[in-house]
Coordinates of C-alpha atoms in Angstrom, one line a residue:
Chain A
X1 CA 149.7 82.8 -33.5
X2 CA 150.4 85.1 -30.7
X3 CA 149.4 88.1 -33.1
X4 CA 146.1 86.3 -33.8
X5 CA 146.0 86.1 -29.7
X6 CA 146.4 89.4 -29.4
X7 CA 143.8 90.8 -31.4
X8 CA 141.7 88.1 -30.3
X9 CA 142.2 89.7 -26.6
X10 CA 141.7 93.3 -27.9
X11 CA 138.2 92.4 -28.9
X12 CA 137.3 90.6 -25.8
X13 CA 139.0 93.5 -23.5
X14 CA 136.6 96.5 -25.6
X15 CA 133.4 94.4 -25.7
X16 CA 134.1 93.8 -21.7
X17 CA 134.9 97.6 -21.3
X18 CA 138.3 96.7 -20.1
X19 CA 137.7 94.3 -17.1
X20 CA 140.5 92.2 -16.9
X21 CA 139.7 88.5 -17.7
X22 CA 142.5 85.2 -17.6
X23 CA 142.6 83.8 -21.1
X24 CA 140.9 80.3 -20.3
X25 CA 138.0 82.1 -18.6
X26 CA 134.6 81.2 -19.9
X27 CA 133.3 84.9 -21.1
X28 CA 129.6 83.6 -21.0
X29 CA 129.8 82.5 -17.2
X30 CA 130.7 86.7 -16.5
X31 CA 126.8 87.4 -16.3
X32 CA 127.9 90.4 -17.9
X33 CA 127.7 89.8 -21.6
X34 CA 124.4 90.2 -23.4
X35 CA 122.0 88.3 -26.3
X36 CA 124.2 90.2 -29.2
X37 CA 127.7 88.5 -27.6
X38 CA 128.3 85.2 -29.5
X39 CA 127.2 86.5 -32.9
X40 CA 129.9 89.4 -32.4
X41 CA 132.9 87.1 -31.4
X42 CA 132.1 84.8 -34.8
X43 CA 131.6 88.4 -37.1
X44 CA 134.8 89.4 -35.6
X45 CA 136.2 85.7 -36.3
X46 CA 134.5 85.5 -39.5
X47 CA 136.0 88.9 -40.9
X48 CA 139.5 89.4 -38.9
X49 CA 140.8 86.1 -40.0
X50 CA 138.9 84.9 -43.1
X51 CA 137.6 82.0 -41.0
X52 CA 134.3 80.4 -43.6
X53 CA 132.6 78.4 -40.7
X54 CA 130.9 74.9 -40.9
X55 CA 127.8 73.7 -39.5
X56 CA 130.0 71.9 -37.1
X57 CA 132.4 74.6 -35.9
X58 CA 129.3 77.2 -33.9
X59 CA 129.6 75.4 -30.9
X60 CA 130.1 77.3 -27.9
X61 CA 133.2 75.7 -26.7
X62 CA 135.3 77.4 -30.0
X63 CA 134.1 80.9 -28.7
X64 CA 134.0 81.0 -24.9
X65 CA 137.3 81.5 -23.9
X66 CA 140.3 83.9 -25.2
X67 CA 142.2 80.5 -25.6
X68 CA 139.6 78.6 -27.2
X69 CA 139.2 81.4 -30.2
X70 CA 142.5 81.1 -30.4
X71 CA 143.1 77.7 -30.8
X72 CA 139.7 77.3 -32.7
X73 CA 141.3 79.9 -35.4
X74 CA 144.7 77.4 -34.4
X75 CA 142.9 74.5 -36.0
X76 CA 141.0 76.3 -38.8
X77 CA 144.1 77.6 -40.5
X78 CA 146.0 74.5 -39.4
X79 CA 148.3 76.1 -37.3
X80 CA 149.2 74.3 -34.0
X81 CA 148.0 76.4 -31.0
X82 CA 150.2 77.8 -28.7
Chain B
X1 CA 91.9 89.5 -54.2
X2 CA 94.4 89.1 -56.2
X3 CA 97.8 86.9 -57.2
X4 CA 101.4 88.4 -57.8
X5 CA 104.8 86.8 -58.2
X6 CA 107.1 88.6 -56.0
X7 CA 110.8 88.3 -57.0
X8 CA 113.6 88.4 -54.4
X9 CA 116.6 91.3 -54.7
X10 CA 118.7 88.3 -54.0
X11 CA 118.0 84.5 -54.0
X12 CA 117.8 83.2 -50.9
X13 CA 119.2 79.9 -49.7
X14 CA 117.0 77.1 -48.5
X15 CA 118.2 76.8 -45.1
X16 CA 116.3 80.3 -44.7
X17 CA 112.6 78.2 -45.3
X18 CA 111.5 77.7 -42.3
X19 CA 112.5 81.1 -40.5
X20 CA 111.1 83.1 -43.7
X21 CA 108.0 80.7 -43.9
X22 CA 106.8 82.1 -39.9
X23 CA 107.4 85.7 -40.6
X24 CA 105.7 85.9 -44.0
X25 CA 101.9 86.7 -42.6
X26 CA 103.2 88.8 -40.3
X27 CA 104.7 91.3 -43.2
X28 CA 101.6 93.1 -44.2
X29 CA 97.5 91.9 -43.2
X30 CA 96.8 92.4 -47.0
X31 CA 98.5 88.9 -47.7
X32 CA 95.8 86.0 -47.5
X33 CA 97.4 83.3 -48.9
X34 CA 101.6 82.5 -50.0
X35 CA 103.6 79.8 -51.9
X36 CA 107.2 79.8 -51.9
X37 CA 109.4 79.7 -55.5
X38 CA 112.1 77.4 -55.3
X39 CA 115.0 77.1 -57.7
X40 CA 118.4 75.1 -57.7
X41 CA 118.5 74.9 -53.9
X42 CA 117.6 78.4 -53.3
X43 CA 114.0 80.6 -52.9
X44 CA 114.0 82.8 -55.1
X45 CA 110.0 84.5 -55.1
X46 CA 106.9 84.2 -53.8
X47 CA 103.4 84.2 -55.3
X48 CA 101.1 86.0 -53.0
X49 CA 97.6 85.9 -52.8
X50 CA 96.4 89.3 -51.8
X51 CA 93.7 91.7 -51.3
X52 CA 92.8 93.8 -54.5
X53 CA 93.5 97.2 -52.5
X54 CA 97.3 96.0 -51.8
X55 CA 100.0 98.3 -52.6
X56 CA 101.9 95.8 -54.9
X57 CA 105.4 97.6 -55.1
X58 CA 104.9 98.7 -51.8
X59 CA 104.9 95.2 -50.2
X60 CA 107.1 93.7 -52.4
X61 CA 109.7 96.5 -50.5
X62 CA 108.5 95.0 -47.1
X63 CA 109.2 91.4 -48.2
X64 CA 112.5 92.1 -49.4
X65 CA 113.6 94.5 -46.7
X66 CA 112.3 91.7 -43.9
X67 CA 114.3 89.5 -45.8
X68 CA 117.7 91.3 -45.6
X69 CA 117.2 92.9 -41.9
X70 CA 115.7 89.7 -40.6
X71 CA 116.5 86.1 -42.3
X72 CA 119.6 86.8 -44.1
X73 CA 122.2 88.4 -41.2
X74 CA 120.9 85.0 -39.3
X75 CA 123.9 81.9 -38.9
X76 CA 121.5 79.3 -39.3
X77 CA 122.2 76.6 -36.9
X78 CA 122.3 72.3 -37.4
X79 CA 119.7 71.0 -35.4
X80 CA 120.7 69.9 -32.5
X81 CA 118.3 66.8 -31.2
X82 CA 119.4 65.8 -27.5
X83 CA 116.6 63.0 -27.1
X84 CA 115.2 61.0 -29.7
X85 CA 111.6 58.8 -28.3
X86 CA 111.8 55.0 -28.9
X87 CA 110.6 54.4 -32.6
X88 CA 106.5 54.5 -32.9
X89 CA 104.5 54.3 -35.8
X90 CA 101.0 54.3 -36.6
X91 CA 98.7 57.6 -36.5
X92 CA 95.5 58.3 -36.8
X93 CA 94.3 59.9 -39.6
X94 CA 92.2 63.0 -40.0
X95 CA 92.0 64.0 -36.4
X96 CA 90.9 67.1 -36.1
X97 CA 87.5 67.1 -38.5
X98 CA 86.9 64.1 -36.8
X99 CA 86.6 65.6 -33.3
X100 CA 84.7 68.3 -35.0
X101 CA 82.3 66.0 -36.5
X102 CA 82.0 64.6 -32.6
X103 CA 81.1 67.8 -31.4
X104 CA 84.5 67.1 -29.3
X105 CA 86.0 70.5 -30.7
X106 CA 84.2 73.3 -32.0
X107 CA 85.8 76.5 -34.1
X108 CA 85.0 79.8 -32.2
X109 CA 86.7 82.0 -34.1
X110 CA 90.6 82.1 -35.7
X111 CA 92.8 80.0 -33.5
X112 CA 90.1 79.9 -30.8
X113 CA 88.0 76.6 -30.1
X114 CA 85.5 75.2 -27.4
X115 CA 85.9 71.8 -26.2
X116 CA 83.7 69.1 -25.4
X117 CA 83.7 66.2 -23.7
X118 CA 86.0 63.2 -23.3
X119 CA 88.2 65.9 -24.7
X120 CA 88.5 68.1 -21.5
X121 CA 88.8 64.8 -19.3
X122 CA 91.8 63.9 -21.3
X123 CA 93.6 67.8 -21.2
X124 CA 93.3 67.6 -17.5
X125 CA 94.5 64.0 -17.1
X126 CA 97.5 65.0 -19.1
X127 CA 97.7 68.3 -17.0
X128 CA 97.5 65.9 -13.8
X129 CA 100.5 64.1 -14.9
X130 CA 102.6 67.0 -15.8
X131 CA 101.5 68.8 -12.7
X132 CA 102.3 66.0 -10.8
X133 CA 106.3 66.0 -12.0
X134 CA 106.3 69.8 -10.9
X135 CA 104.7 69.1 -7.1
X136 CA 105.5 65.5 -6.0
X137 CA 108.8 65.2 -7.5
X138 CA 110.6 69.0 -8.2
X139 CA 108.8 70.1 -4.3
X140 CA 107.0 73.0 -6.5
X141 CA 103.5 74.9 -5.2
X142 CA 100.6 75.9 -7.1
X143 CA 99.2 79.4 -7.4
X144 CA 96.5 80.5 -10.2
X145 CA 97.0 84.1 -11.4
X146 CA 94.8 86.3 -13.1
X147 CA 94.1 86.2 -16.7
X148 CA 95.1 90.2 -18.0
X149 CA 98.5 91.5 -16.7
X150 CA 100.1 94.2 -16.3
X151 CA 101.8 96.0 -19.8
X152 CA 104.7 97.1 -17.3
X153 CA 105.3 93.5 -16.6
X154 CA 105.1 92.8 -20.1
X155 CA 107.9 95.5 -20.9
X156 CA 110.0 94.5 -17.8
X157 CA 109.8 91.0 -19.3
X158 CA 111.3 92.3 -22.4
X159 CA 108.5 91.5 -24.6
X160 CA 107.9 94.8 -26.5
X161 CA 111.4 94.5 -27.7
X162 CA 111.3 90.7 -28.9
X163 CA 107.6 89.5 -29.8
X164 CA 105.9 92.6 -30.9
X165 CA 103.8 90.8 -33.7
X166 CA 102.4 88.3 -30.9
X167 CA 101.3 90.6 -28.7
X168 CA 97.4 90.9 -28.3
X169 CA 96.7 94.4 -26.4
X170 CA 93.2 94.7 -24.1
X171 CA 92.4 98.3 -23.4
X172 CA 88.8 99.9 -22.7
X173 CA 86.0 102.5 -23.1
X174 CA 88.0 105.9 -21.5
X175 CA 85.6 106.1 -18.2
X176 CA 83.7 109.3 -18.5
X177 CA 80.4 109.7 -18.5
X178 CA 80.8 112.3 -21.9
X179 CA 83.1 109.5 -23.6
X180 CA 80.1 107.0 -23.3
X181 CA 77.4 108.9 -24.8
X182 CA 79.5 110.4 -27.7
X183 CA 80.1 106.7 -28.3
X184 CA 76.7 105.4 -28.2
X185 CA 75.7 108.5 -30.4
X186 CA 78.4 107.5 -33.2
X187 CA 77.6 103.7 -32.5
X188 CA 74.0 104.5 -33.2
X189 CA 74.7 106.0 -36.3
X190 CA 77.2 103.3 -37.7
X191 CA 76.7 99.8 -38.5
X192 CA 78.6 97.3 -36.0
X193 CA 82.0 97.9 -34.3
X194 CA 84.7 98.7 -36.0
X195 CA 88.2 100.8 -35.6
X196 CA 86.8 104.1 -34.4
X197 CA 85.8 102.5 -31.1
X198 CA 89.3 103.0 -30.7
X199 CA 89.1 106.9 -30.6
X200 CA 87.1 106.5 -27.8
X201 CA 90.2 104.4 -25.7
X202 CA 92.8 105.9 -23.4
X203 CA 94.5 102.6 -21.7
X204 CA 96.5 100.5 -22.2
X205 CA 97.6 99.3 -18.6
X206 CA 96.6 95.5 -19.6
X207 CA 97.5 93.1 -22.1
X208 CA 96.4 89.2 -22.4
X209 CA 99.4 87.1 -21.2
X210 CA 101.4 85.4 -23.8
X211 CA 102.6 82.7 -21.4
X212 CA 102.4 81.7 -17.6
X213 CA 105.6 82.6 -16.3
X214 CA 105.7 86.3 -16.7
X215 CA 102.6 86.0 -13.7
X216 CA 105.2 84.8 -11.6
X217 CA 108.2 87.1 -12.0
X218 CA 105.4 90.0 -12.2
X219 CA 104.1 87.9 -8.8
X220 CA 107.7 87.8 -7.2
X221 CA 108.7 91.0 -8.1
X222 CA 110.8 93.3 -5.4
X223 CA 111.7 89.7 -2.9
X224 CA 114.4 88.7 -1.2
X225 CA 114.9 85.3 -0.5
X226 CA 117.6 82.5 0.1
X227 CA 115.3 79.8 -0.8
X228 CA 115.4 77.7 -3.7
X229 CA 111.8 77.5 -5.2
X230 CA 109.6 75.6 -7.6
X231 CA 106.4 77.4 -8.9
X232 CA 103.6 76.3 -11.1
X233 CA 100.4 77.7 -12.3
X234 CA 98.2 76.8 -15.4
X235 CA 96.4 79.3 -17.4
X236 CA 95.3 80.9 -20.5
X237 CA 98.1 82.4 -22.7
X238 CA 97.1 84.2 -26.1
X239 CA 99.2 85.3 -28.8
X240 CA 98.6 86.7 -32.1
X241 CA 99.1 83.8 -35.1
X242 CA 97.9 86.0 -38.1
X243 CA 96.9 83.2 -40.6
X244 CA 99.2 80.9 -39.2
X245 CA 96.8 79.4 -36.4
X246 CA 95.7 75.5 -37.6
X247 CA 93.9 72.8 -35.8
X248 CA 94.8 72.4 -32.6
X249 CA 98.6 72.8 -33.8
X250 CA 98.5 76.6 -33.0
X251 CA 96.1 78.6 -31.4
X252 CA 95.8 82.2 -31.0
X253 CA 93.9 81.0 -27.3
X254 CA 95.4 78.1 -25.1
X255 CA 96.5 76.6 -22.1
X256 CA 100.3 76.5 -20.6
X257 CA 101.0 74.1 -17.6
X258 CA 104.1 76.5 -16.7
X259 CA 107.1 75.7 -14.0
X260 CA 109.4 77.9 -13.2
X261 CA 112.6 77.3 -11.0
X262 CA 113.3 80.3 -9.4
X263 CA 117.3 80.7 -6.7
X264 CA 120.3 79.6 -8.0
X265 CA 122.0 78.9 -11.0
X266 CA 123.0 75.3 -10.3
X267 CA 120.0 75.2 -9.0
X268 CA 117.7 76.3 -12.0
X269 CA 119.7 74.2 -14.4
X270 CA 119.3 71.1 -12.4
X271 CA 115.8 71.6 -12.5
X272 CA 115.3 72.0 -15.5
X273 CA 117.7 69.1 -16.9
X274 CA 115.6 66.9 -14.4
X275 CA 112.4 67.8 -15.8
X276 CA 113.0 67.0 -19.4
X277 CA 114.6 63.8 -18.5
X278 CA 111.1 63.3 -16.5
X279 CA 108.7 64.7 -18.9
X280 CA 111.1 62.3 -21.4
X281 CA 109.9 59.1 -19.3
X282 CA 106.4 60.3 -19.2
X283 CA 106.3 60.6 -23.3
X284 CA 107.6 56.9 -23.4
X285 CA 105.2 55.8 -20.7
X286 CA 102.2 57.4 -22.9
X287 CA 103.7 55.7 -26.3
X288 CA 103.9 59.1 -27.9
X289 CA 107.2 59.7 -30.5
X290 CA 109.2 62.6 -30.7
X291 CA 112.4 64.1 -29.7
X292 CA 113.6 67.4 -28.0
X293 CA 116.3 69.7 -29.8
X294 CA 117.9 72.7 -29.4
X295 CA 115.6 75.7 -30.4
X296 CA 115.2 79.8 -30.0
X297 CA 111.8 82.0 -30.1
X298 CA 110.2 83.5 -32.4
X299 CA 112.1 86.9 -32.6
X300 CA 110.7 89.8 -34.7
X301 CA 111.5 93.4 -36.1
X302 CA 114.2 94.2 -33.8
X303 CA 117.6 95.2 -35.0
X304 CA 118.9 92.3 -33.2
X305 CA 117.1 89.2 -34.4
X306 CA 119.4 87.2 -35.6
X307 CA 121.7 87.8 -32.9
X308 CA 119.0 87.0 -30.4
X309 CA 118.7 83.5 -31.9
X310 CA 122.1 82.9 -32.1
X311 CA 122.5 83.2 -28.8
X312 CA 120.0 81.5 -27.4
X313 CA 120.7 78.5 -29.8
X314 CA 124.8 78.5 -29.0
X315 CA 124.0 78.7 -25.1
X316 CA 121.5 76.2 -25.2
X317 CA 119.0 78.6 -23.2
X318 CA 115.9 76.7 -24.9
X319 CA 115.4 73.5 -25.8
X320 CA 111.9 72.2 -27.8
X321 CA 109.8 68.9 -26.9
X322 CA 108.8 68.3 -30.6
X323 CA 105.9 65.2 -30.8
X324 CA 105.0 63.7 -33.8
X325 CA 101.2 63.9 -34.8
X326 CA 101.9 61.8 -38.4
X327 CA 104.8 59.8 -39.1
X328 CA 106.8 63.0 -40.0
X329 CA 105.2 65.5 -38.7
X330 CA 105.9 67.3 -35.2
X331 CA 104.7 70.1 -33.3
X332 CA 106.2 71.7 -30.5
X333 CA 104.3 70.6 -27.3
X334 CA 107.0 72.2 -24.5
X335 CA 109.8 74.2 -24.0
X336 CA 112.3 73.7 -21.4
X337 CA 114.1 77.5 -21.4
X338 CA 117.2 78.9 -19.0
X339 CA 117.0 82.6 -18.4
X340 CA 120.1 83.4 -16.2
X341 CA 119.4 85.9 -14.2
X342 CA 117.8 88.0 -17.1
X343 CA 114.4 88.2 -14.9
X344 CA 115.9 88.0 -11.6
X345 CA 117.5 91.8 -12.3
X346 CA 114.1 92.9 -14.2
X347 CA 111.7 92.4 -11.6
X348 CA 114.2 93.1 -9.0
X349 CA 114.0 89.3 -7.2
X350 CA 116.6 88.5 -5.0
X351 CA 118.4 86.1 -3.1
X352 CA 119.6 87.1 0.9
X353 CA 123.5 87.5 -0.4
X354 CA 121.8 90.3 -2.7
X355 CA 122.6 88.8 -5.9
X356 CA 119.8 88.4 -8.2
X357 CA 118.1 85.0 -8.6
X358 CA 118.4 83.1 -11.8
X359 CA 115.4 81.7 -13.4
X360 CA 114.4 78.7 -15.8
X361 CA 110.8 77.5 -16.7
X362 CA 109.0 74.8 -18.8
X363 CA 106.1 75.4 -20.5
X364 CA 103.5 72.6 -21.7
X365 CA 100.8 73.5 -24.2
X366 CA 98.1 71.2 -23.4
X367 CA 95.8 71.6 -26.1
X368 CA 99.0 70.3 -28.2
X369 CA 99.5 67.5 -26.0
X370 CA 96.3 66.3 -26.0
X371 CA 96.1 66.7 -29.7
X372 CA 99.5 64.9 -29.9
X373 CA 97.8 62.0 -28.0
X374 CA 94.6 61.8 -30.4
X375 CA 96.8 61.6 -32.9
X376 CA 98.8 58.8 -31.5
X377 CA 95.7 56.5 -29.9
X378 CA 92.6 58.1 -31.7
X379 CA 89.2 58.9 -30.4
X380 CA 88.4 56.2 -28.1
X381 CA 87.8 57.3 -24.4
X382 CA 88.5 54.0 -22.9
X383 CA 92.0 53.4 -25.0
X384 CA 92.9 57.0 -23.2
X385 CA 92.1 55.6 -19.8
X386 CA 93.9 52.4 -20.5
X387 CA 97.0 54.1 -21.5
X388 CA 96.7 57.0 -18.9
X389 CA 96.1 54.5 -16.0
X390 CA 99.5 52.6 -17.0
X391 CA 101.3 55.4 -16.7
X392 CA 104.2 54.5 -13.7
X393 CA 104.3 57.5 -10.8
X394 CA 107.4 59.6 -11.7

């Protein structure tokens, strides 16, 4: 889990251009991300960890937060977040 | 003209209908006419009717390549309905040719019609109660802009980038004295106006607006203020339908009732969430069905498409007032859209802290709503004034 964390916080950090967010802050209310943002975090999702999604599961609460990815991936893989 | 089945590199699957079926006209002006091929849950060709001049293999390479740069990299989306309109049935049948055959609407031309009488009393009543949300209760003021605007405020706005296919141009004779009379000579010589009068054009510093609220950010442009605002203005918008334009379901020409909420973010969205709930009680109070949902713009030929919905679908930045004109039938008749501060940073509008001002607007397309109404109540004038008279004061 804290691997998938990791990478999940490498991805944020280079589409941010290294400014340094918390994990449970909500990327979208930066102002700085732009149209192409949300369909890069579920590519990334989609392709980094195998992750199929359901209609249900593109909601913008799984992909708004570092910890939220993480413990959206948590659930898809049925691992218990940390 | 001529019919071909087009087959598909790829099946496609159905949840790609709707967002294939709006592009499709828009592909090449040599298709006149289109039926989708469905098999086992999936499209798999289309028949085409088109002219006898088309480049067959040629178009079939635009179709396809649309298909995989435009529909295909899209996440398609649930809908997402966040108001559903107490049940309703009963609609009027035949609704448009019988305002025709009243001489209530008349066809000018493709997606353009004249009105008549009762029909423009019962736009403007509808416009009166709309306006009425945006002034007494939301503390907005009016202003009426010009009809042409601006192509620089069209390209601050973005639109260049996102709506190409809409966009209907307005440009003129080049003014020079030798310009005119090697047109007239040519004009003289040739029967009626056609594409060469083009050669004879240098601008192209106006375009017809394809909604209201690009007046206002063009209007605001370069201000600072620490005031919270509500603006509204009602005009003309035009966009380019291709074959798509229908009744009064889409026009090419029409009218927008536009709001926009114009200082802070908390601000903007509160405004906005209070209008739809408002323009929610004003449906009911008119005994018109529909719902709102979750929806995204028409996005076309940019690299980014399907990203561009996404987003605006995930962040809820746009949500649709869909009315029904038959029992299953809806059209969009508004849009209640957040822009963050997307415009604010365009056109350079500020608040006294220097921080741009976020934006949100709601558009109304009145011909729609009156048609939406029609279709609801039917042609009688003094059924309208009944039901429009019992409407409570928001």
């Amino acid at each position: 889990m804290e691997d998938n964390k990791q990478k999940i916080q490498a991805f944020i950090y280079e589409i941010l251009n290294n400014m340094v967010v918390s994990d449970d802050q909500d990327i979208f209310e930066l102002g700085v991300v732009n149209s192409l943002f949300a369909m890069q975090i579920v590519l990334f999702v989609e392709k980094e960890f195998g992750i199929c999604f359901q209609d249900n599961d593109l909601d913008l609460e799984n992909f708004n937060s570092i910890n939220n990815i993480n413990n959206f991936i948590g659930k898809k893989k049925n691992i218990i977040a940390c | 003209m001529k019919t071909e089945i087009i087959m598909f590199r790829k099946p496609i699957p159905q949840i790609y209908t709707e967002e294939l079926y709006r592009r499709i006209y828009f592909i090449a002006s040599e298709i006149l006419d289109f039926t989708l091929s469905f098999k086992d849950e999936n499209i798999q060709a289309i028949e085409v009717k088109i002219t006898d001049d088309a480049d067959v293999e040629r178009l079939a390479q635009k179709i396809n390549l649309t298909i995989e740069a435009e529909i295909t990299t899209q996440k398609i989306l649930p809908p997402k309905i966040v108001w559903q309109s107490s049940d309703k049935s009963g609609f009027e049948k035949d609704v448009f040719d019988r305002l025709v055959e009243k001489g209530l609407v008349f066809e000018m031309g493709e997606g353009q019609l004249c009105f008549g009488e009762p029909f423009i009393r019962l736009m403007d009543a509808l416009d009166d109660k709309i306006k009425d949300i945006a002034i007494s209760k939301m503390g907005g003021y009016e202003y009426r802009y010009p009809t042409l605007i601006p192509t620089r405020a069209l390209e601050d706005c973005g639109y260049f980038n996102s709506f190409p296919h809409m966009l209907m141009m307005v440009t003129r004779l080049h003014s020079d004295v030798e310009t005119y009379e090697a047109f007239a000579r040519e004009y003289g010589n040739k029967k009626g106006i056609d594409s060469y009068v083009l050669n004879y054009c240098n601008n192209t510093d106006y375009c017809l607006p394809p909604t209201m609220c690009y007046h206002t950010y063009h209007h605001m442009r370069n201000t600072e203020s620490n005031e919270n605002r509500v603006v509204t203005s009602k005009g003309k918008s035009f966009r380019f339908e291709s074959k798509y334009f229908r009744t009064l379901e889409r026009l090419w020409d029409f009218t927008i009732r536009e709001i926009v909420f114009m200082g802070s973010k908390d601000f903007v969205l509160e405004c906005r969430q209070k209008f739809m709930e408002a323009s929610f009680a004003l449906i009911e109070s008119l005994d018109l069905k529909g719902h709102c949902e979750v929806a995204s713009d028409p996005f076309f030929c940019s690299p980014d498409t399907a990203s561009k919905i996404f987003n605006q679908k995930m962040q809820k930045l746009k949500y649709e007032l869909r009315l029904n004109i038959e029992e299953d039938k809806t059209i969009a008749a508004a849009s209640f859209n957040f822009h963050d501060q997307f415009f604010g940073q365009r056109f350079n509008i500020k608040k006294s802290d220097s921080n741009w001002i976020s934006t949100g607007c709601v558009g109304f397309g009145i011909e729609r709503l009156a048609y939406v109404f029609a279709c609801k109540h039917g042609l009688d004038e003094d059924k309208w004034v009944k039901i429009l008279d019992g409407v409570k004061t928001l």
